[in-house]
Amino acid sequence: EEHSFQPIVQPLRNLLRQTYLKGEAAITQFRSQLLNGEFILTDSLMQLIPELKWFINEELRIVHESKQYTLQQNALLFASIEKILKAYTSQQKTIVIFIDDIQWADPEVLHILEQIYTPFEDGHLLVIIASREEYTETSNELLVWQKDLSSYSVIQMRSLSQESVFDYVSDTLQSTCQTAHTIAHRIFQMTHGNALFVQEVLRNFIK
């Protein structure tokens, strides 16, 4: 079950680390919000989000579950993750979750994503989902639920043109000489304009 929650769990773990590093005042505030929301800390949640141990005290204790996984435990995980998100969004802070390569997700992951997001549709939670263009049809089939959201929108990212690659290379190298043209041409041939690959190839070249 752990991998199914990962798209949501990993951003939460990062948020908890940031909260902890802010110091005692931030820790106390976050703990109070969990208590006000009647948060239940379970063994399975601790396994998914071990950073929660930093916020445990005599008021916020661990509830030990049966070792056998049940639908009730699954529902409790959903509720607990939702309450952690509410603890942050109640501070009027916008939480942004980015999920890449959604076309590889299985139906269970997508169901979890829908269940987690739905209560926050009108709140301070932004979910950005990226999919490769060649798998657009597959992604559309998987993410039917998004079409019903009032805030749903699509941004199509095209590959960079050779001219754009040259502009990026020349800006990075602060040069428009023939060498920059040669490097840009070679990078474009290698990457076909994929922005991420362009950045990585140029970074390796500079090293």
mmCIF file with all atom_site columns, C-alpha atoms in Angstrom:
data_model
loop_
_atom_site.group_PDB
_atom_site.id
_atom_site.type_symbol
_atom_site.label_atom_id
_atom_site.label_alt_id
_atom_site.label_comp_id
_atom_site.label_asym_id
_atom_site.label_entity_id
_atom_site.label_seq_id
_atom_site.pdbx_PDB_ins_code
_atom_site.Cartn_x
_atom_site.Cartn_y
_atom_site.Cartn_z
_atom_site.occupancy
_atom_site.B_iso_or_equiv
_atom_site.pdbx_formal_charge
_atom_site.auth_seq_id
_atom_site.auth_comp_id
_atom_site.auth_asym_id
_atom_site.auth_atom_id
_atom_site.pdbx_PDB_model_num
ATOM 1   C CA . GLU A 1 1   ? 0.000   0.000  0.000   1.00 0.00 ? 1   GLU A CA 1
ATOM 2   C CA . GLU A 1 2   ? 2.906   2.364  0.635   1.00 0.00 ? 2   GLU A CA 1
ATOM 3   C CA . HIS A 1 3   ? 3.665   3.101  -3.031  1.00 0.00 ? 3   HIS A CA 1
ATOM 4   C CA . SER A 1 4   ? 0.016   4.059  -3.677  1.00 0.00 ? 4   SER A CA 1
ATOM 5   C CA . PHE A 1 5   ? 0.212   6.961  -1.225  1.00 0.00 ? 5   PHE A CA 1
ATOM 6   C CA . GLN A 1 6   ? 3.666   8.167  -2.311  1.00 0.00 ? 6   GLN A CA 1
ATOM 7   C CA . PRO A 1 7   ? 2.525   11.005 -4.647  1.00 0.00 ? 7   PRO A CA 1
ATOM 8   C CA . ILE A 1 8   ? 0.851   12.656 -1.643  1.00 0.00 ? 8   ILE A CA 1
ATOM 9   C CA . VAL A 1 9   ? 3.062   11.380 1.169   1.00 0.00 ? 9   VAL A CA 1
ATOM 10  C CA . GLN A 1 10  ? 6.414   12.645 -0.139  1.00 0.00 ? 10  GLN A CA 1
ATOM 11  C CA . PRO A 1 11  ? 5.315   16.314 -0.322  1.00 0.00 ? 11  PRO A CA 1
ATOM 12  C CA . LEU A 1 12  ? 3.854   16.006 3.193   1.00 0.00 ? 12  LEU A CA 1
ATOM 13  C CA . ARG A 1 13  ? 7.128   14.652 4.510   1.00 0.00 ? 13  ARG A CA 1
ATOM 14  C CA . ASN A 1 14  ? 8.945   17.644 3.021   1.00 0.00 ? 14  ASN A CA 1
ATOM 15  C CA . LEU A 1 15  ? 6.442   20.021 4.628   1.00 0.00 ? 15  LEU A CA 1
ATOM 16  C CA . LEU A 1 16  ? 6.880   18.397 8.031   1.00 0.00 ? 16  LEU A CA 1
ATOM 17  C CA . ARG A 1 17  ? 10.662  18.738 7.775   1.00 0.00 ? 17  ARG A CA 1
ATOM 18  C CA . GLN A 1 18  ? 10.298  22.428 6.963   1.00 0.00 ? 18  GLN A CA 1
ATOM 19  C CA . THR A 1 19  ? 7.928   22.907 9.888   1.00 0.00 ? 19  THR A CA 1
ATOM 20  C CA . TYR A 1 20  ? 10.302  21.151 12.283  1.00 0.00 ? 20  TYR A CA 1
ATOM 21  C CA . LEU A 1 21  ? 13.270  23.246 11.147  1.00 0.00 ? 21  LEU A CA 1
ATOM 22  C CA . LYS A 1 22  ? 11.342  26.466 11.836  1.00 0.00 ? 22  LYS A CA 1
ATOM 23  C CA . GLY A 1 23  ? 11.597  25.786 15.550  1.00 0.00 ? 23  GLY A CA 1
ATOM 24  C CA . GLU A 1 24  ? 9.481   25.192 18.631  1.00 0.00 ? 24  GLU A CA 1
ATOM 25  C CA . ALA A 1 25  ? 6.842   27.819 17.880  1.00 0.00 ? 25  ALA A CA 1
ATOM 26  C CA . ALA A 1 26  ? 6.014   26.256 14.501  1.00 0.00 ? 26  ALA A CA 1
ATOM 27  C CA . ILE A 1 27  ? 6.038   22.755 15.997  1.00 0.00 ? 27  ILE A CA 1
ATOM 28  C CA . THR A 1 28  ? 3.640   23.784 18.785  1.00 0.00 ? 28  THR A CA 1
ATOM 29  C CA . GLN A 1 29  ? 1.301   25.527 16.349  1.00 0.00 ? 29  GLN A CA 1
ATOM 30  C CA . PHE A 1 30  ? 1.182   22.532 14.009  1.00 0.00 ? 30  PHE A CA 1
ATOM 31  C CA . ARG A 1 31  ? 0.630   20.108 16.889  1.00 0.00 ? 31  ARG A CA 1
ATOM 32  C CA . SER A 1 32  ? -2.235  22.253 18.208  1.00 0.00 ? 32  SER A CA 1
ATOM 33  C CA . GLN A 1 33  ? -3.916  22.251 14.801  1.00 0.00 ? 33  GLN A CA 1
ATOM 34  C CA . LEU A 1 34  ? -3.705  18.471 14.656  1.00 0.00 ? 34  LEU A CA 1
ATOM 35  C CA . LEU A 1 35  ? -5.227  18.183 18.127  1.00 0.00 ? 35  LEU A CA 1
ATOM 36  C CA . ASN A 1 36  ? -8.026  20.624 17.254  1.00 0.00 ? 36  ASN A CA 1
ATOM 37  C CA . GLY A 1 37  ? -8.794  18.496 14.210  1.00 0.00 ? 37  GLY A CA 1
ATOM 38  C CA . GLU A 1 38  ? -9.025  15.345 16.356  1.00 0.00 ? 38  GLU A CA 1
ATOM 39  C CA . PHE A 1 39  ? -6.092  13.854 14.518  1.00 0.00 ? 39  PHE A CA 1
ATOM 40  C CA . ILE A 1 40  ? -5.460  10.120 15.040  1.00 0.00 ? 40  ILE A CA 1
ATOM 41  C CA . LEU A 1 41  ? -1.864  8.942  14.731  1.00 0.00 ? 41  LEU A CA 1
ATOM 42  C CA . THR A 1 42  ? -1.644  5.259  13.798  1.00 0.00 ? 42  THR A CA 1
ATOM 43  C CA . ASP A 1 43  ? 1.143   2.745  13.257  1.00 0.00 ? 43  ASP A CA 1
ATOM 44  C CA . SER A 1 44  ? 0.516   2.592  9.496   1.00 0.00 ? 44  SER A CA 1
ATOM 45  C CA . LEU A 1 45  ? 0.605   6.385  9.214   1.00 0.00 ? 45  LEU A CA 1
ATOM 46  C CA . MET A 1 46  ? 3.890   6.481  11.119  1.00 0.00 ? 46  MET A CA 1
ATOM 47  C CA . GLN A 1 47  ? 5.342   4.016  8.632   1.00 0.00 ? 47  GLN A CA 1
ATOM 48  C CA . LEU A 1 48  ? 4.262   6.212  5.734   1.00 0.00 ? 48  LEU A CA 1
ATOM 49  C CA . ILE A 1 49  ? 5.304   9.505  7.366   1.00 0.00 ? 49  ILE A CA 1
ATOM 50  C CA . PRO A 1 50  ? 8.006   8.830  9.990   1.00 0.00 ? 50  PRO A CA 1
ATOM 51  C CA . GLU A 1 51  ? 8.593   12.581 10.438  1.00 0.00 ? 51  GLU A CA 1
ATOM 52  C CA . LEU A 1 52  ? 5.397   12.683 12.502  1.00 0.00 ? 52  LEU A CA 1
ATOM 53  C CA . LYS A 1 53  ? 7.378   11.282 15.444  1.00 0.00 ? 53  LYS A CA 1
ATOM 54  C CA . TRP A 1 54  ? 8.877   14.761 15.871  1.00 0.00 ? 54  TRP A CA 1
ATOM 55  C CA . PHE A 1 55  ? 5.450   16.106 16.856  1.00 0.00 ? 55  PHE A CA 1
ATOM 56  C CA . ILE A 1 56  ? 4.383   13.420 19.322  1.00 0.00 ? 56  ILE A CA 1
ATOM 57  C CA . ASN A 1 57  ? 3.801   14.356 22.961  1.00 0.00 ? 57  ASN A CA 1
ATOM 58  C CA . GLU A 1 58  ? 1.566   13.162 25.795  1.00 0.00 ? 58  GLU A CA 1
ATOM 59  C CA . GLU A 1 59  ? -1.498  14.641 24.028  1.00 0.00 ? 59  GLU A CA 1
ATOM 60  C CA . LEU A 1 60  ? -0.711  13.281 20.558  1.00 0.00 ? 60  LEU A CA 1
ATOM 61  C CA . ARG A 1 61  ? -0.123  9.562  20.968  1.00 0.00 ? 61  ARG A CA 1
ATOM 62  C CA . ILE A 1 62  ? 0.126   6.594  18.630  1.00 0.00 ? 62  ILE A CA 1
ATOM 63  C CA . VAL A 1 63  ? -2.909  4.332  18.267  1.00 0.00 ? 63  VAL A CA 1
ATOM 64  C CA . HIS A 1 64  ? -1.744  0.759  17.694  1.00 0.00 ? 64  HIS A CA 1
ATOM 65  C CA . GLU A 1 65  ? -3.648  -1.148 15.018  1.00 0.00 ? 65  GLU A CA 1
ATOM 66  C CA . SER A 1 66  ? -4.036  -4.806 14.202  1.00 0.00 ? 66  SER A CA 1
ATOM 67  C CA . LYS A 1 67  ? -1.283  -6.156 11.961  1.00 0.00 ? 67  LYS A CA 1
ATOM 68  C CA . GLN A 1 68  ? -3.788  -7.240 9.326   1.00 0.00 ? 68  GLN A CA 1
ATOM 69  C CA . TYR A 1 69  ? -4.534  -4.505 6.773   1.00 0.00 ? 69  TYR A CA 1
ATOM 70  C CA . THR A 1 70  ? -8.229  -3.609 6.671   1.00 0.00 ? 70  THR A CA 1
ATOM 71  C CA . LEU A 1 71  ? -10.504 -1.223 4.778   1.00 0.00 ? 71  LEU A CA 1
ATOM 72  C CA . GLN A 1 72  ? -11.058 0.593  8.071   1.00 0.00 ? 72  GLN A CA 1
ATOM 73  C CA . GLN A 1 73  ? -7.327  1.254  8.397   1.00 0.00 ? 73  GLN A CA 1
ATOM 74  C CA . ASN A 1 74  ? -7.278  2.489  4.794   1.00 0.00 ? 74  ASN A CA 1
ATOM 75  C CA . ALA A 1 75  ? -10.119 4.920  5.523   1.00 0.00 ? 75  ALA A CA 1
ATOM 76  C CA . LEU A 1 76  ? -8.293  6.107  8.634   1.00 0.00 ? 76  LEU A CA 1
ATOM 77  C CA . LEU A 1 77  ? -5.158  6.795  6.558   1.00 0.00 ? 77  LEU A CA 1
ATOM 78  C CA . PHE A 1 78  ? -7.202  8.907  4.145   1.00 0.00 ? 78  PHE A CA 1
ATOM 79  C CA . ALA A 1 79  ? -8.737  10.864 7.005   1.00 0.00 ? 79  ALA A CA 1
ATOM 80  C CA . SER A 1 80  ? -5.363  11.406 8.714   1.00 0.00 ? 80  SER A CA 1
ATOM 81  C CA . ILE A 1 81  ? -3.621  12.644 5.561   1.00 0.00 ? 81  ILE A CA 1
ATOM 82  C CA . GLU A 1 82  ? -6.558  14.976 4.910   1.00 0.00 ? 82  GLU A CA 1
ATOM 83  C CA . LYS A 1 83  ? -6.231  16.410 8.439   1.00 0.00 ? 83  LYS A CA 1
ATOM 84  C CA . ILE A 1 84  ? -2.507  17.020 7.996   1.00 0.00 ? 84  ILE A CA 1
ATOM 85  C CA . LEU A 1 85  ? -3.246  18.961 4.806   1.00 0.00 ? 85  LEU A CA 1
ATOM 86  C CA . LYS A 1 86  ? -5.990  20.909 6.601   1.00 0.00 ? 86  LYS A CA 1
ATOM 87  C CA . ALA A 1 87  ? -3.524  21.822 9.344   1.00 0.00 ? 87  ALA A CA 1
ATOM 88  C CA . TYR A 1 88  ? -1.472  23.633 6.715   1.00 0.00 ? 88  TYR A CA 1
ATOM 89  C CA . THR A 1 89  ? -4.255  25.048 4.531   1.00 0.00 ? 89  THR A CA 1
ATOM 90  C CA . SER A 1 90  ? -6.054  26.427 7.602   1.00 0.00 ? 90  SER A CA 1
ATOM 91  C CA . GLN A 1 91  ? -3.091  28.805 7.922   1.00 0.00 ? 91  GLN A CA 1
ATOM 92  C CA . GLN A 1 92  ? -4.102  30.264 4.532   1.00 0.00 ? 92  GLN A CA 1
ATOM 93  C CA . LYS A 1 93  ? -0.991  28.728 3.019   1.00 0.00 ? 93  LYS A CA 1
ATOM 94  C CA . THR A 1 94  ? -1.270  27.279 -0.465  1.00 0.00 ? 94  THR A CA 1
ATOM 95  C CA . ILE A 1 95  ? 0.126   23.763 -0.719  1.00 0.00 ? 95  ILE A CA 1
ATOM 96  C CA . VAL A 1 96  ? 1.425   22.842 -4.189  1.00 0.00 ? 96  VAL A CA 1
ATOM 97  C CA . ILE A 1 97  ? 1.859   19.155 -5.056  1.00 0.00 ? 97  ILE A CA 1
ATOM 98  C CA . PHE A 1 98  ? 3.584   18.284 -8.328  1.00 0.00 ? 98  PHE A CA 1
ATOM 99  C CA . ILE A 1 99  ? 3.215   14.769 -9.760  1.00 0.00 ? 99  ILE A CA 1
ATOM 100 C CA . ASP A 1 100 ? 5.271   13.842 -12.817 1.00 0.00 ? 100 ASP A CA 1
ATOM 101 C CA . ASP A 1 101 ? 4.652   11.085 -15.389 1.00 0.00 ? 101 ASP A CA 1
ATOM 102 C CA . ILE A 1 102 ? 1.060   10.436 -14.306 1.00 0.00 ? 102 ILE A CA 1
ATOM 103 C CA . GLN A 1 103 ? 0.643   8.128  -17.319 1.00 0.00 ? 103 GLN A CA 1
ATOM 104 C CA . TRP A 1 104 ? 2.486   5.410  -15.377 1.00 0.00 ? 104 TRP A CA 1
ATOM 105 C CA . ALA A 1 105 ? 0.151   5.587  -12.370 1.00 0.00 ? 105 ALA A CA 1
ATOM 106 C CA . ASP A 1 106 ? -2.119  2.656  -11.628 1.00 0.00 ? 106 ASP A CA 1
ATOM 107 C CA . PRO A 1 107 ? -5.865  3.141  -10.938 1.00 0.00 ? 107 PRO A CA 1
ATOM 108 C CA . GLU A 1 108 ? -5.374  2.796  -7.186  1.00 0.00 ? 108 GLU A CA 1
ATOM 109 C CA . VAL A 1 109 ? -2.953  5.731  -7.070  1.00 0.00 ? 109 VAL A CA 1
ATOM 110 C CA . LEU A 1 110 ? -5.355  7.873  -9.090  1.00 0.00 ? 110 LEU A CA 1
ATOM 111 C CA . HIS A 1 111 ? -8.251  6.963  -6.813  1.00 0.00 ? 111 HIS A CA 1
ATOM 112 C CA . ILE A 1 112 ? -6.214  8.006  -3.775  1.00 0.00 ? 112 ILE A CA 1
ATOM 113 C CA . LEU A 1 113 ? -5.270  11.272 -5.480  1.00 0.00 ? 113 LEU A CA 1
ATOM 114 C CA . GLU A 1 114 ? -8.912  12.034 -6.233  1.00 0.00 ? 114 GLU A CA 1
ATOM 115 C CA . GLN A 1 115 ? -10.043 11.200 -2.704  1.00 0.00 ? 115 GLN A CA 1
ATOM 116 C CA . ILE A 1 116 ? -7.332  13.366 -1.131  1.00 0.00 ? 116 ILE A CA 1
ATOM 117 C CA . TYR A 1 117 ? -7.881  16.355 -3.414  1.00 0.00 ? 117 TYR A CA 1
ATOM 118 C CA . THR A 1 118 ? -11.688 16.552 -3.542  1.00 0.00 ? 118 THR A CA 1
ATOM 119 C CA . PRO A 1 119 ? -12.208 18.070 -0.038  1.00 0.00 ? 119 PRO A CA 1
ATOM 120 C CA . PHE A 1 120 ? -9.792  20.893 -0.950  1.00 0.00 ? 120 PHE A CA 1
ATOM 121 C CA . GLU A 1 121 ? -11.180 21.790 -4.375  1.00 0.00 ? 121 GLU A CA 1
ATOM 122 C CA . ASP A 1 122 ? -12.167 25.269 -3.157  1.00 0.00 ? 122 ASP A CA 1
ATOM 123 C CA . GLY A 1 123 ? -9.270  25.626 -0.713  1.00 0.00 ? 123 GLY A CA 1
ATOM 124 C CA . HIS A 1 124 ? -5.521  26.218 -0.642  1.00 0.00 ? 124 HIS A CA 1
ATOM 125 C CA . LEU A 1 125 ? -4.366  23.041 -2.382  1.00 0.00 ? 125 LEU A CA 1
ATOM 126 C CA . LEU A 1 126 ? -2.960  23.079 -5.917  1.00 0.00 ? 126 LEU A CA 1
ATOM 127 C CA . VAL A 1 127 ? -2.152  19.787 -7.639  1.00 0.00 ? 127 VAL A CA 1
ATOM 128 C CA . ILE A 1 128 ? -0.040  19.980 -10.806 1.00 0.00 ? 128 ILE A CA 1
ATOM 129 C CA . ILE A 1 129 ? 0.046   16.796 -12.865 1.00 0.00 ? 129 ILE A CA 1
ATOM 130 C CA . ALA A 1 130 ? 2.452   16.266 -15.755 1.00 0.00 ? 130 ALA A CA 1
ATOM 131 C CA . SER A 1 131 ? 2.011   13.746 -18.544 1.00 0.00 ? 131 SER A CA 1
ATOM 132 C CA . ARG A 1 132 ? 4.064   13.032 -21.644 1.00 0.00 ? 132 ARG A CA 1
ATOM 133 C CA . GLU A 1 133 ? 2.457   14.228 -24.839 1.00 0.00 ? 133 GLU A CA 1
ATOM 134 C CA . GLU A 1 134 ? 2.587   10.815 -26.517 1.00 0.00 ? 134 GLU A CA 1
ATOM 135 C CA . TYR A 1 135 ? 0.489   9.390  -23.681 1.00 0.00 ? 135 TYR A CA 1
ATOM 136 C CA . THR A 1 136 ? -2.127  12.169 -23.603 1.00 0.00 ? 136 THR A CA 1
ATOM 137 C CA . GLU A 1 137 ? -4.985  9.855  -24.569 1.00 0.00 ? 137 GLU A CA 1
ATOM 138 C CA . THR A 1 138 ? -4.074  7.380  -21.821 1.00 0.00 ? 138 THR A CA 1
ATOM 139 C CA . SER A 1 139 ? -3.759  10.171 -19.258 1.00 0.00 ? 139 SER A CA 1
ATOM 140 C CA . ASN A 1 140 ? -7.139  11.621 -20.229 1.00 0.00 ? 140 ASN A CA 1
ATOM 141 C CA . GLU A 1 141 ? -8.762  8.252  -19.641 1.00 0.00 ? 141 GLU A CA 1
ATOM 142 C CA . LEU A 1 142 ? -7.097  7.932  -16.238 1.00 0.00 ? 142 LEU A CA 1
ATOM 143 C CA . LEU A 1 143 ? -7.963  11.444 -15.070 1.00 0.00 ? 143 LEU A CA 1
ATOM 144 C CA . VAL A 1 144 ? -11.637 11.671 -16.031 1.00 0.00 ? 144 VAL A CA 1
ATOM 145 C CA . TRP A 1 145 ? -12.501 13.025 -12.564 1.00 0.00 ? 145 TRP A CA 1
ATOM 146 C CA . GLN A 1 146 ? -10.443 16.171 -13.205 1.00 0.00 ? 146 GLN A CA 1
ATOM 147 C CA . LYS A 1 147 ? -12.764 17.307 -15.989 1.00 0.00 ? 147 LYS A CA 1
ATOM 148 C CA . ASP A 1 148 ? -15.532 17.896 -13.425 1.00 0.00 ? 148 ASP A CA 1
ATOM 149 C CA . LEU A 1 149 ? -13.429 20.284 -11.348 1.00 0.00 ? 149 LEU A CA 1
ATOM 150 C CA . SER A 1 150 ? -14.236 23.976 -11.678 1.00 0.00 ? 150 SER A CA 1
ATOM 151 C CA . SER A 1 151 ? -10.537 24.842 -11.415 1.00 0.00 ? 151 SER A CA 1
ATOM 152 C CA . TYR A 1 152 ? -9.325  22.294 -13.993 1.00 0.00 ? 152 TYR A CA 1
ATOM 153 C CA . SER A 1 153 ? -7.038  23.630 -16.735 1.00 0.00 ? 153 SER A CA 1
ATOM 154 C CA . VAL A 1 154 ? -4.469  22.258 -19.181 1.00 0.00 ? 154 VAL A CA 1
ATOM 155 C CA . ILE A 1 155 ? -1.130  23.772 -20.146 1.00 0.00 ? 155 ILE A CA 1
ATOM 156 C CA . GLN A 1 156 ? 0.543   22.151 -23.129 1.00 0.00 ? 156 GLN A CA 1
ATOM 157 C CA . MET A 1 157 ? 4.335   22.311 -23.075 1.00 0.00 ? 157 MET A CA 1
ATOM 158 C CA . ARG A 1 158 ? 5.908   21.986 -26.511 1.00 0.00 ? 158 ARG A CA 1
ATOM 159 C CA . SER A 1 159 ? 9.491   20.979 -27.228 1.00 0.00 ? 159 SER A CA 1
ATOM 160 C CA . LEU A 1 160 ? 11.935  23.852 -27.579 1.00 0.00 ? 160 LEU A CA 1
ATOM 161 C CA . SER A 1 161 ? 12.827  25.000 -31.074 1.00 0.00 ? 161 SER A CA 1
ATOM 162 C CA . GLN A 1 162 ? 16.447  25.042 -32.185 1.00 0.00 ? 162 GLN A CA 1
ATOM 163 C CA . GLU A 1 163 ? 16.384  28.828 -31.917 1.00 0.00 ? 163 GLU A CA 1
ATOM 164 C CA . SER A 1 164 ? 15.134  28.624 -28.313 1.00 0.00 ? 164 SER A CA 1
ATOM 165 C CA . VAL A 1 165 ? 17.874  26.131 -27.465 1.00 0.00 ? 165 VAL A CA 1
ATOM 166 C CA . PHE A 1 166 ? 20.454  28.532 -28.877 1.00 0.00 ? 166 PHE A CA 1
ATOM 167 C CA . ASP A 1 167 ? 18.991  31.413 -26.839 1.00 0.00 ? 167 ASP A CA 1
ATOM 168 C CA . TYR A 1 168 ? 19.223  29.289 -23.679 1.00 0.00 ? 168 TYR A CA 1
ATOM 169 C CA . VAL A 1 169 ? 22.806  28.210 -24.430 1.00 0.00 ? 169 VAL A CA 1
ATOM 170 C CA . SER A 1 170 ? 23.967  31.718 -25.314 1.00 0.00 ? 170 SER A CA 1
ATOM 171 C CA . ASP A 1 171 ? 22.335  33.209 -22.194 1.00 0.00 ? 171 ASP A CA 1
ATOM 172 C CA . THR A 1 172 ? 23.955  30.545 -20.008 1.00 0.00 ? 172 THR A CA 1
ATOM 173 C CA . LEU A 1 173 ? 27.377  30.909 -21.595 1.00 0.00 ? 173 LEU A CA 1
ATOM 174 C CA . GLN A 1 174 ? 26.947  34.678 -22.011 1.00 0.00 ? 174 GLN A CA 1
ATOM 175 C CA . SER A 1 175 ? 28.211  34.359 -25.557 1.00 0.00 ? 175 SER A CA 1
ATOM 176 C CA . THR A 1 176 ? 26.757  34.315 -29.074 1.00 0.00 ? 176 THR A CA 1
ATOM 177 C CA . CYS A 1 177 ? 29.939  33.154 -30.780 1.00 0.00 ? 177 CYS A CA 1
ATOM 178 C CA . GLN A 1 178 ? 30.126  30.330 -33.317 1.00 0.00 ? 178 GLN A CA 1
ATOM 179 C CA . THR A 1 179 ? 31.030  27.874 -30.540 1.00 0.00 ? 179 THR A CA 1
ATOM 180 C CA . ALA A 1 180 ? 27.725  28.622 -28.817 1.00 0.00 ? 180 ALA A CA 1
ATOM 181 C CA . HIS A 1 181 ? 25.906  27.943 -32.099 1.00 0.00 ? 181 HIS A CA 1
ATOM 182 C CA . THR A 1 182 ? 27.738  24.630 -32.485 1.00 0.00 ? 182 THR A CA 1
ATOM 183 C CA . ILE A 1 183 ? 26.971  23.570 -28.916 1.00 0.00 ? 183 ILE A CA 1
ATOM 184 C CA . ALA A 1 184 ? 23.294  24.550 -29.260 1.00 0.00 ? 184 ALA A CA 1
ATOM 185 C CA . HIS A 1 185 ? 22.977  22.634 -32.548 1.00 0.00 ? 185 HIS A CA 1
ATOM 186 C CA . ARG A 1 186 ? 24.518  19.526 -31.014 1.00 0.00 ? 186 ARG A CA 1
ATOM 187 C CA . ILE A 1 187 ? 22.339  19.733 -27.892 1.00 0.00 ? 187 ILE A CA 1
ATOM 188 C CA . PHE A 1 188 ? 19.220  20.115 -30.041 1.00 0.00 ? 188 PHE A CA 1
ATOM 189 C CA . GLN A 1 189 ? 20.181  17.012 -32.024 1.00 0.00 ? 189 GLN A CA 1
ATOM 190 C CA . MET A 1 190 ? 20.684  15.040 -28.815 1.00 0.00 ? 190 MET A CA 1
ATOM 191 C CA . THR A 1 191 ? 17.557  16.201 -26.981 1.00 0.00 ? 191 THR A CA 1
ATOM 192 C CA . HIS A 1 192 ? 15.048  17.011 -29.752 1.00 0.00 ? 192 HIS A CA 1
ATOM 193 C CA . GLY A 1 193 ? 14.151  20.116 -27.765 1.00 0.00 ? 193 GLY A CA 1
ATOM 194 C CA . ASN A 1 194 ? 13.182  18.390 -24.509 1.00 0.00 ? 194 ASN A CA 1
ATOM 195 C CA . ALA A 1 195 ? 13.645  21.253 -22.021 1.00 0.00 ? 195 ALA A CA 1
ATOM 196 C CA . LEU A 1 196 ? 14.758  19.045 -19.142 1.00 0.00 ? 196 LEU A CA 1
ATOM 197 C CA . PHE A 1 197 ? 17.300  17.174 -21.273 1.00 0.00 ? 197 PHE A CA 1
ATOM 198 C CA . VAL A 1 198 ? 18.582  20.445 -22.746 1.00 0.00 ? 198 VAL A CA 1
ATOM 199 C CA . GLN A 1 199 ? 19.295  21.714 -19.229 1.00 0.00 ? 199 GLN A CA 1
ATOM 200 C CA . GLU A 1 200 ? 20.972  18.479 -18.125 1.00 0.00 ? 200 GLU A CA 1
ATOM 201 C CA . VAL A 1 201 ? 23.146  18.132 -21.244 1.00 0.00 ? 201 VAL A CA 1
ATOM 202 C CA . LEU A 1 202 ? 24.327  21.750 -21.017 1.00 0.00 ? 202 LEU A CA 1
ATOM 203 C CA . ARG A 1 203 ? 25.041  21.381 -17.296 1.00 0.00 ? 203 ARG A CA 1
ATOM 204 C CA . ASN A 1 204 ? 27.177  18.292 -17.979 1.00 0.00 ? 204 ASN A CA 1
ATOM 205 C CA . PHE A 1 205 ? 28.942  20.108 -20.799 1.00 0.00 ? 205 PHE A CA 1
ATOM 206 C CA . ILE A 1 206 ? 29.854  23.022 -18.505 1.00 0.00 ? 206 ILE A CA 1
ATOM 207 C CA . LYS A 1 207 ? 31.198  20.606 -15.887 1.00 0.00 ? 207 LYS A CA 1
#
